[in-house]
Coordinates of C-alpha atoms in Angstrom, one line a residue:
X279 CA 96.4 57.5 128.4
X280 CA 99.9 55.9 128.9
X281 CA 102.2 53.9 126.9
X282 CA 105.5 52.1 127.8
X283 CA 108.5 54.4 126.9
X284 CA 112.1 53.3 126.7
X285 CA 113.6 51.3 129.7
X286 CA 109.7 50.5 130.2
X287 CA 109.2 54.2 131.6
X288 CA 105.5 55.0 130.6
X289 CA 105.2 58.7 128.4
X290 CA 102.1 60.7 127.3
X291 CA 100.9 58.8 124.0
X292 CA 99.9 60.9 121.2
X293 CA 96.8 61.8 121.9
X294 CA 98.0 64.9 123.5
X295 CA 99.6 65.9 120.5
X296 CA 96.5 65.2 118.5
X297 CA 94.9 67.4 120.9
X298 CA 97.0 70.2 120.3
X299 CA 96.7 69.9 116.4
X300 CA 93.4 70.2 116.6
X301 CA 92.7 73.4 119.1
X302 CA 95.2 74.8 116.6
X303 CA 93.2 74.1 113.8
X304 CA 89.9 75.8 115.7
X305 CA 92.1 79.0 116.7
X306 CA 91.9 81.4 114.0
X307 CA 94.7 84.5 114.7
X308 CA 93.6 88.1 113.7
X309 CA 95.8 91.2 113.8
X310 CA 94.6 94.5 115.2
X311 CA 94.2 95.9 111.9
X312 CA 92.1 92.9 110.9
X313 CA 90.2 93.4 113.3
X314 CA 89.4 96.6 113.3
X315 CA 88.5 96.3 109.5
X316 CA 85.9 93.6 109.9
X317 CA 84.2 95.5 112.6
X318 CA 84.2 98.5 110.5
X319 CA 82.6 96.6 107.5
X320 CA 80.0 94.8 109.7
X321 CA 78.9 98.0 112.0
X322 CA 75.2 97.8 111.6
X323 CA 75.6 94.4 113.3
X324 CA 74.7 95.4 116.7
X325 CA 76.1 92.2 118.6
X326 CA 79.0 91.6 116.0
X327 CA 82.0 92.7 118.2
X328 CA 80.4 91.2 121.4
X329 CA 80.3 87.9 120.0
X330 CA 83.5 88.0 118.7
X331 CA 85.4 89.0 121.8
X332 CA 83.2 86.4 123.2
X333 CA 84.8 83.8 121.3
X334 CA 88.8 85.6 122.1
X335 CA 91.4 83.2 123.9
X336 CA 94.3 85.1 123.5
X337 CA 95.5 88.7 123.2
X338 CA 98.9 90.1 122.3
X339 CA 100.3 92.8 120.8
X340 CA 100.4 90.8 117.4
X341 CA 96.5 90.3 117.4
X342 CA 94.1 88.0 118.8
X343 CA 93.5 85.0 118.6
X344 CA 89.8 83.0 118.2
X345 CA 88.0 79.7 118.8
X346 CA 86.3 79.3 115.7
X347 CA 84.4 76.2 118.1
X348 CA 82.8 78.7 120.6
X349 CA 79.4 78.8 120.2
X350 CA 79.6 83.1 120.0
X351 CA 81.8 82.3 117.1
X352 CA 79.4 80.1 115.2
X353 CA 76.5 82.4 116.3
X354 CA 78.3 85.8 114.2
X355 CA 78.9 83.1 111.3
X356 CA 75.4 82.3 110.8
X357 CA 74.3 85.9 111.4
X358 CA 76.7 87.4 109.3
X359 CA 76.3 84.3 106.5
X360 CA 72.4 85.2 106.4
X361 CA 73.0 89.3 106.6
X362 CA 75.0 88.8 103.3
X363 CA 72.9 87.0 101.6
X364 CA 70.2 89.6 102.1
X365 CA 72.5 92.4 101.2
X366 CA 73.6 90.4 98.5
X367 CA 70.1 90.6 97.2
X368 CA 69.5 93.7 97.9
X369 CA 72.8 94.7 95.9
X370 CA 71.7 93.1 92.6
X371 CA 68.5 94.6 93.0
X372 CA 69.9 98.1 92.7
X373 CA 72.1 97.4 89.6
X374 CA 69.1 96.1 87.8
X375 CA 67.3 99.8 88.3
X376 CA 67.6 102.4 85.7
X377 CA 68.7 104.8 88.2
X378 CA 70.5 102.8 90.7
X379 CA 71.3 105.0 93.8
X380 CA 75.0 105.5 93.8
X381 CA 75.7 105.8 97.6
X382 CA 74.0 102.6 98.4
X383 CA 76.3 100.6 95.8
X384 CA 79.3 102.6 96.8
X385 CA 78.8 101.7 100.0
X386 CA 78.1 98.0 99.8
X387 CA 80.8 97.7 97.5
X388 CA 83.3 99.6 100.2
X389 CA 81.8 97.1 103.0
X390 CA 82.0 94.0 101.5
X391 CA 83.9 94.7 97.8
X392 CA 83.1 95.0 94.6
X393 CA 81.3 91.1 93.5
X394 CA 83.6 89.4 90.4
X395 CA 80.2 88.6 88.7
X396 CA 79.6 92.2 88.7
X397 CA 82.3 94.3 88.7
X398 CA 82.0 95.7 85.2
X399 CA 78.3 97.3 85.5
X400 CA 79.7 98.6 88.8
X401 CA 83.3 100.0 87.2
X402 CA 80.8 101.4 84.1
X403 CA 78.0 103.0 86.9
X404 CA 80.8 104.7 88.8
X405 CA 82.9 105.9 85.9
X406 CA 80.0 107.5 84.0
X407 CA 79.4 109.2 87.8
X408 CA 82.7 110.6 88.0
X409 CA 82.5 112.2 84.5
X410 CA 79.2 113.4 85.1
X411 CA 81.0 115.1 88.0
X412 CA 83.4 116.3 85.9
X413 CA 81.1 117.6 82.8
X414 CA 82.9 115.1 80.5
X415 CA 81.1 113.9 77.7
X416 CA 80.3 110.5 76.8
X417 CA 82.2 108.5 74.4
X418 CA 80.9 108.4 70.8
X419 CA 82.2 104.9 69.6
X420 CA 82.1 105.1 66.1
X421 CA 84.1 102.5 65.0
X422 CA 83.6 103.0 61.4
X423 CA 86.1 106.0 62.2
X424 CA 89.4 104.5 63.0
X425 CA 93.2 105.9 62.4
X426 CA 94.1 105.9 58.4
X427 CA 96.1 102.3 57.4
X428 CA 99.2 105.0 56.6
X429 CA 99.1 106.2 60.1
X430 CA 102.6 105.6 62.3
X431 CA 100.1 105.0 65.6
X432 CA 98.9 102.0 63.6
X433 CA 102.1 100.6 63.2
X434 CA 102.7 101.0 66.8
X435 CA 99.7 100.2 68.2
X436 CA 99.5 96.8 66.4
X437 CA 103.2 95.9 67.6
X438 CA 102.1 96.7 71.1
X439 CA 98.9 94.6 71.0
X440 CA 100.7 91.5 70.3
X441 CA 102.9 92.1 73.3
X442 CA 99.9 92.7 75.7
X443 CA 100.0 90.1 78.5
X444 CA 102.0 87.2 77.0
X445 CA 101.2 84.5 79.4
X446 CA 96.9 85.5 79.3
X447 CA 95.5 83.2 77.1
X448 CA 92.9 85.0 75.8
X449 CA 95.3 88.2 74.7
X450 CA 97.3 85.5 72.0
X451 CA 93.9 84.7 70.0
X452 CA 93.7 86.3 66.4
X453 CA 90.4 88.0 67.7
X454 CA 91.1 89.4 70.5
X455 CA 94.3 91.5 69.3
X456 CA 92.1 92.5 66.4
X457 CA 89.4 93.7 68.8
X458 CA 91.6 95.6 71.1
X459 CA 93.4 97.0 67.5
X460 CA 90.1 98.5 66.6
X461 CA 89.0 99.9 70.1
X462 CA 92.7 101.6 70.5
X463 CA 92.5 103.1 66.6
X464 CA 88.8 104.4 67.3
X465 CA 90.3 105.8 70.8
X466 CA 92.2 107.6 69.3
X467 CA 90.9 109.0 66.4
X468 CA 87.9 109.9 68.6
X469 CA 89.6 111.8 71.3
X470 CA 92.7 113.6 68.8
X471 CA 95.0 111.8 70.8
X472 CA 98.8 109.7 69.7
X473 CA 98.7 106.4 70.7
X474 CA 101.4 106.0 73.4
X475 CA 102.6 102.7 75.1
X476 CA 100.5 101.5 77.8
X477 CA 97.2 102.2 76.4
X478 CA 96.7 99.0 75.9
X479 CA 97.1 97.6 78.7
X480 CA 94.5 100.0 80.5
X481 CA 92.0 98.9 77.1
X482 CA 93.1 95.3 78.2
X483 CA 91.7 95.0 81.3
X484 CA 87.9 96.0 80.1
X485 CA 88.3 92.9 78.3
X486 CA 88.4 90.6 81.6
X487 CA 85.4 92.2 83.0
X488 CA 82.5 90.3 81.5
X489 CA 81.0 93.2 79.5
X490 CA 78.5 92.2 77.1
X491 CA 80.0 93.8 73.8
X492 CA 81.8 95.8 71.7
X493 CA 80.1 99.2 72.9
X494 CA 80.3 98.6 76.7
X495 CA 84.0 97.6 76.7
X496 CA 84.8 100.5 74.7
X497 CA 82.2 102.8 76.6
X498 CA 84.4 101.9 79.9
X499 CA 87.7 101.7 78.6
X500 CA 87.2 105.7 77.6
X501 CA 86.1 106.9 80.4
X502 CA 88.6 105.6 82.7
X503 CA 90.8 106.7 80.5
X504 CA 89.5 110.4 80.3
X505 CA 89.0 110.4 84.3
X506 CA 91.7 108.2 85.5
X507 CA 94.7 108.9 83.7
X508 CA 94.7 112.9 83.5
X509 CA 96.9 114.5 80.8
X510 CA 99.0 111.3 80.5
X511 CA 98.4 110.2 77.4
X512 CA 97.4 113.9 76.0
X513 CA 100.3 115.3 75.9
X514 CA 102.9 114.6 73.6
X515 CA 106.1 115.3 75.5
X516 CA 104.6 114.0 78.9
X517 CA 104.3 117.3 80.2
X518 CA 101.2 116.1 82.7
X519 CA 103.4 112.9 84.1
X520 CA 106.4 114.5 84.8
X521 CA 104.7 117.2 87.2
X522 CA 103.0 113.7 89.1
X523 CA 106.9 112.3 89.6
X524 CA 107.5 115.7 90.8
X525 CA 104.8 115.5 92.8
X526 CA 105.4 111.9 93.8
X527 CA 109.1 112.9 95.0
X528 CA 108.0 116.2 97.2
X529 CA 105.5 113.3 99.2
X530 CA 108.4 111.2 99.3
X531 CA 110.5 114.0 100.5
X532 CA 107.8 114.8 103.4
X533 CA 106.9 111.5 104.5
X534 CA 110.4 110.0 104.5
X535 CA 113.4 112.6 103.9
X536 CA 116.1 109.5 104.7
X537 CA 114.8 107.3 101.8
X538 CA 114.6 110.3 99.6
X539 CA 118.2 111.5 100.2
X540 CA 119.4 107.9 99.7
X541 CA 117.9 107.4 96.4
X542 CA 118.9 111.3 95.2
X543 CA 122.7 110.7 96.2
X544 CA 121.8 107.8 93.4
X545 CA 120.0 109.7 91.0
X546 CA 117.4 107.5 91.3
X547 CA 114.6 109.3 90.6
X548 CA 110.9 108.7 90.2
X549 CA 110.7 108.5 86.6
X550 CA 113.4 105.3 86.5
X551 CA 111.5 103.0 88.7
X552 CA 107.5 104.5 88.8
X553 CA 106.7 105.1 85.2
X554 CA 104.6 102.4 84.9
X555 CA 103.1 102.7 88.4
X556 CA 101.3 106.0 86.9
X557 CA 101.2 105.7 83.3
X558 CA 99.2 102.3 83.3
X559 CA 98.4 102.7 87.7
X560 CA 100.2 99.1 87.7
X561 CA 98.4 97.2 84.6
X562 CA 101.4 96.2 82.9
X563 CA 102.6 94.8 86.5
X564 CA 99.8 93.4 88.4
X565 CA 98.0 90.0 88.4
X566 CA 94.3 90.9 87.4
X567 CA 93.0 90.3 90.6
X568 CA 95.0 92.3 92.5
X569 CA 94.7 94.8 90.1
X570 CA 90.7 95.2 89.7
X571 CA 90.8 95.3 93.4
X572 CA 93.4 98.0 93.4
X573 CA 91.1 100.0 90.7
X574 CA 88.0 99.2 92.9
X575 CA 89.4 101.6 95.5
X576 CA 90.4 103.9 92.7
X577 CA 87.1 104.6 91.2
X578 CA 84.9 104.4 94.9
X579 CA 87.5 107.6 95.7
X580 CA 85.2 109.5 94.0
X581 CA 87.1 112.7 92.5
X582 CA 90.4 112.0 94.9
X583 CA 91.2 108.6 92.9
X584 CA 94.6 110.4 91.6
X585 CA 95.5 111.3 94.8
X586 CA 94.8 108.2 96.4
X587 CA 96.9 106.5 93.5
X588 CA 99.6 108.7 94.5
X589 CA 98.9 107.6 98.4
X590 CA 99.3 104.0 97.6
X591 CA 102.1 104.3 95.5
X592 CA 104.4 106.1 98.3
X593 CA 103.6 103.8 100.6
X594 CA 104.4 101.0 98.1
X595 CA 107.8 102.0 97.9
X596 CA 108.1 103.6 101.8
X597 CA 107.1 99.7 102.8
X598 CA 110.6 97.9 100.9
X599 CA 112.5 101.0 103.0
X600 CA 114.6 98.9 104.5
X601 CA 115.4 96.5 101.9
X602 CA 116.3 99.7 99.4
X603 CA 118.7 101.3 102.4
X604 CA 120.9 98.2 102.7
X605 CA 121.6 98.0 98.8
X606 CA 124.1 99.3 97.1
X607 CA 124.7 101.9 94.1
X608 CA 124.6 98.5 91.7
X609 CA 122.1 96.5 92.5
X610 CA 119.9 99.3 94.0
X611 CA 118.5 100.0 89.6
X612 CA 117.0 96.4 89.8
X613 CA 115.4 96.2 93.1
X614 CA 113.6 99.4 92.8
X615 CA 112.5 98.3 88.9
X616 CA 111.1 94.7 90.6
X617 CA 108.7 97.0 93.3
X618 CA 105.0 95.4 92.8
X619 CA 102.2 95.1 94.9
X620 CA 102.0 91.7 96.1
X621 CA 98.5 90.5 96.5
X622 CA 95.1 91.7 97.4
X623 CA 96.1 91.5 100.7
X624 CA 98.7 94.0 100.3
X625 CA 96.1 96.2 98.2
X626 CA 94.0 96.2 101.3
X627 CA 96.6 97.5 104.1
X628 CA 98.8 100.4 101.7
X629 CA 95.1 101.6 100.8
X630 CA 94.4 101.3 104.3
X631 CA 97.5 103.2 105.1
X632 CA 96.8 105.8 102.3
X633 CA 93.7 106.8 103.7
X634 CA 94.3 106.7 107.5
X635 CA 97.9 107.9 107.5
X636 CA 99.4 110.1 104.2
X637 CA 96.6 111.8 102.9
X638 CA 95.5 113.0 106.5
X639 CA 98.9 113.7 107.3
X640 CA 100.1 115.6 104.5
X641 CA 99.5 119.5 104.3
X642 CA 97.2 120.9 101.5
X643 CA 99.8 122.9 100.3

């Protein structure tokens, strides 16, 4: 196809261009990492990685890149389209058991994630796991019990409820701050504990999970705090946190001794910029979303979810090196303090990184 150019030279109309919009529209670009994930998640597909190389046009060292036209490419949607549906199934007949088999959820859950619809039977059956693995018992919920009107927690804990996620709709009704009042009072005056800042936050979230009531939000909410959180919030002087920012620094130390020299010579240490990364593991920071797919990982890592926490957060800050190394003693306070995971994305690759990279590469001892 011609058409008369300037001078009355004929050009290449725009069909060619059209065709080039489109083949990039069918070309779907992959890294290695990507890759290697999906095949990992969809390994009891025999034919999976066949097809998909089948479909491959390009390969660099960025990734590869697919025609999402080939017919292998259409071929692995429809199988893996039907496979999940099945699975799918399969997966909501398991939570429906009394005794739902553990492994098989953990492991659908690892493959394909933990389903919105679902996530707070699955956070509830893995929790109640974990403290059955580590002979805690269940949480009473007595909320007849709560702390005394005269008590200081009270004051505190009522201040801090009306400050819980400001922009979240549901946190400014009248209801809701009462609600979360009554399960942090009973919390406490269950487990002996002083209400500390950032409790509620962690309470918070087990109110964006769909749980049916009262009891099953409370239920939850205590045992992640009893299994998650360690001696945080038991000990009055934060004893238990400031051995985890010692902790935190020695990993910084051994993964990346020229980052933590430059923030020493600064005195920035860990408790000025990751306080919140470990005394709410990112609640008061995160978008829910990201978050609940941060805490999925947490809870499927078994009895190494603190240590995994730990993972992600070093490589959190190990990732904005570069940025930190090229500031200066002023403005150095504020970009460490605005350090957040991103997206789920992000969630995805520094767990990735945690698992294949600093915890196998960091001694025992």
């Amino acid at each position: 196809i011609v058409a008369p150019g300037p001078c009355g030279m004929t050009t290449k109309a725009k069909p060619k261009e059209a065709s080039q919009v489109k083949k990039s529209r069918r070309w779907k670009r992959f890294t290695h990492d990507q890759i290697r994930s999906k095949v990992e998640q969809r390994r009891d597909l025999k034919c999976y990685h066949t097809l998909l190389m089948e479909s491959a046009v390009e390969k660099d060292e960025r990734g590869i890149v697919f025609d999402s036209h080939h017919k292998s490419w259409k071929k692995l949607i429809g199988l893996v389209t039907f496979q999940g549906n099945e699975k799918e199934r399969r997966f909501q007949e398991e939570l429906k058991k009394s005794k739902p088999d553990m492994y098989a959820i953990r492991q659908h859950c690892r493959r394909h994630g933990v389903p919105k619809d679902f996530r707070g039977k699955v956070w509830t059956l893995l929790l109640e796991e974990i403290a059955a693995q580590s002979h805690l018992g269940l949480p009473r919920g007595d909320f007849t019990k709560v702390l005394p009107p005269e008590d200081p927690g009270l004051r505190v804990i009522k201040a801090d409820v009306s400050r819980t996620f400001p922009y979240n709709d549901l946190f400014q009704r009248a209801e809701v701050q009462r609600e979360l009042e009554l399960l942090l009072s009973t919390y406490c005056r269950e487990y002996g504990v002083q209400y500390k800042q950032g409790m509620n936050f962690i309470f918070a979230i087990f109110f964006q999970l769909g749980l049916r009531d009262r009891n099953a939000r409370y239920h939850s909410a205590c045992l992640f705090m009893e299994t998650m959180t360690g001696s945080t919030f038991k000990d009055r002087d934060f004893g238990g946190l400031q051995s985890v920012f010692r902790v935190f620094r020695l990993l910084l130390r051994y993964h990346d001794p020229v980052l933590c020299n430059y923030l020493d010579q600064y005195d920035m240490v860990p408790e000025l910029y990751a306080s919140s990364w470990f005394i709410t593991l990112h609640a008061n920071r995160l978008p829910a979303d990201t978050l609940m797919r941060l805490w999925d990982h947490l809870l499927m890592d078994r009895l190494e979810q603190r240590l995994l926490h730990l993972f992600v957060s070093l490589g959190l800050l190990i990732k904005r090196r570069d940025s930190l190394l090229s500031e200066g003693v002023v403005t150095l306070p504020a970009m460490l303090s605005r350090i957040a995971i991103s997206s789920i994305s992000e969630v995805e690759e520094l767990v990735g990184q945690a698992r294949r990279k600093y915890r196998p590469d960091t001694p025992q001892s």
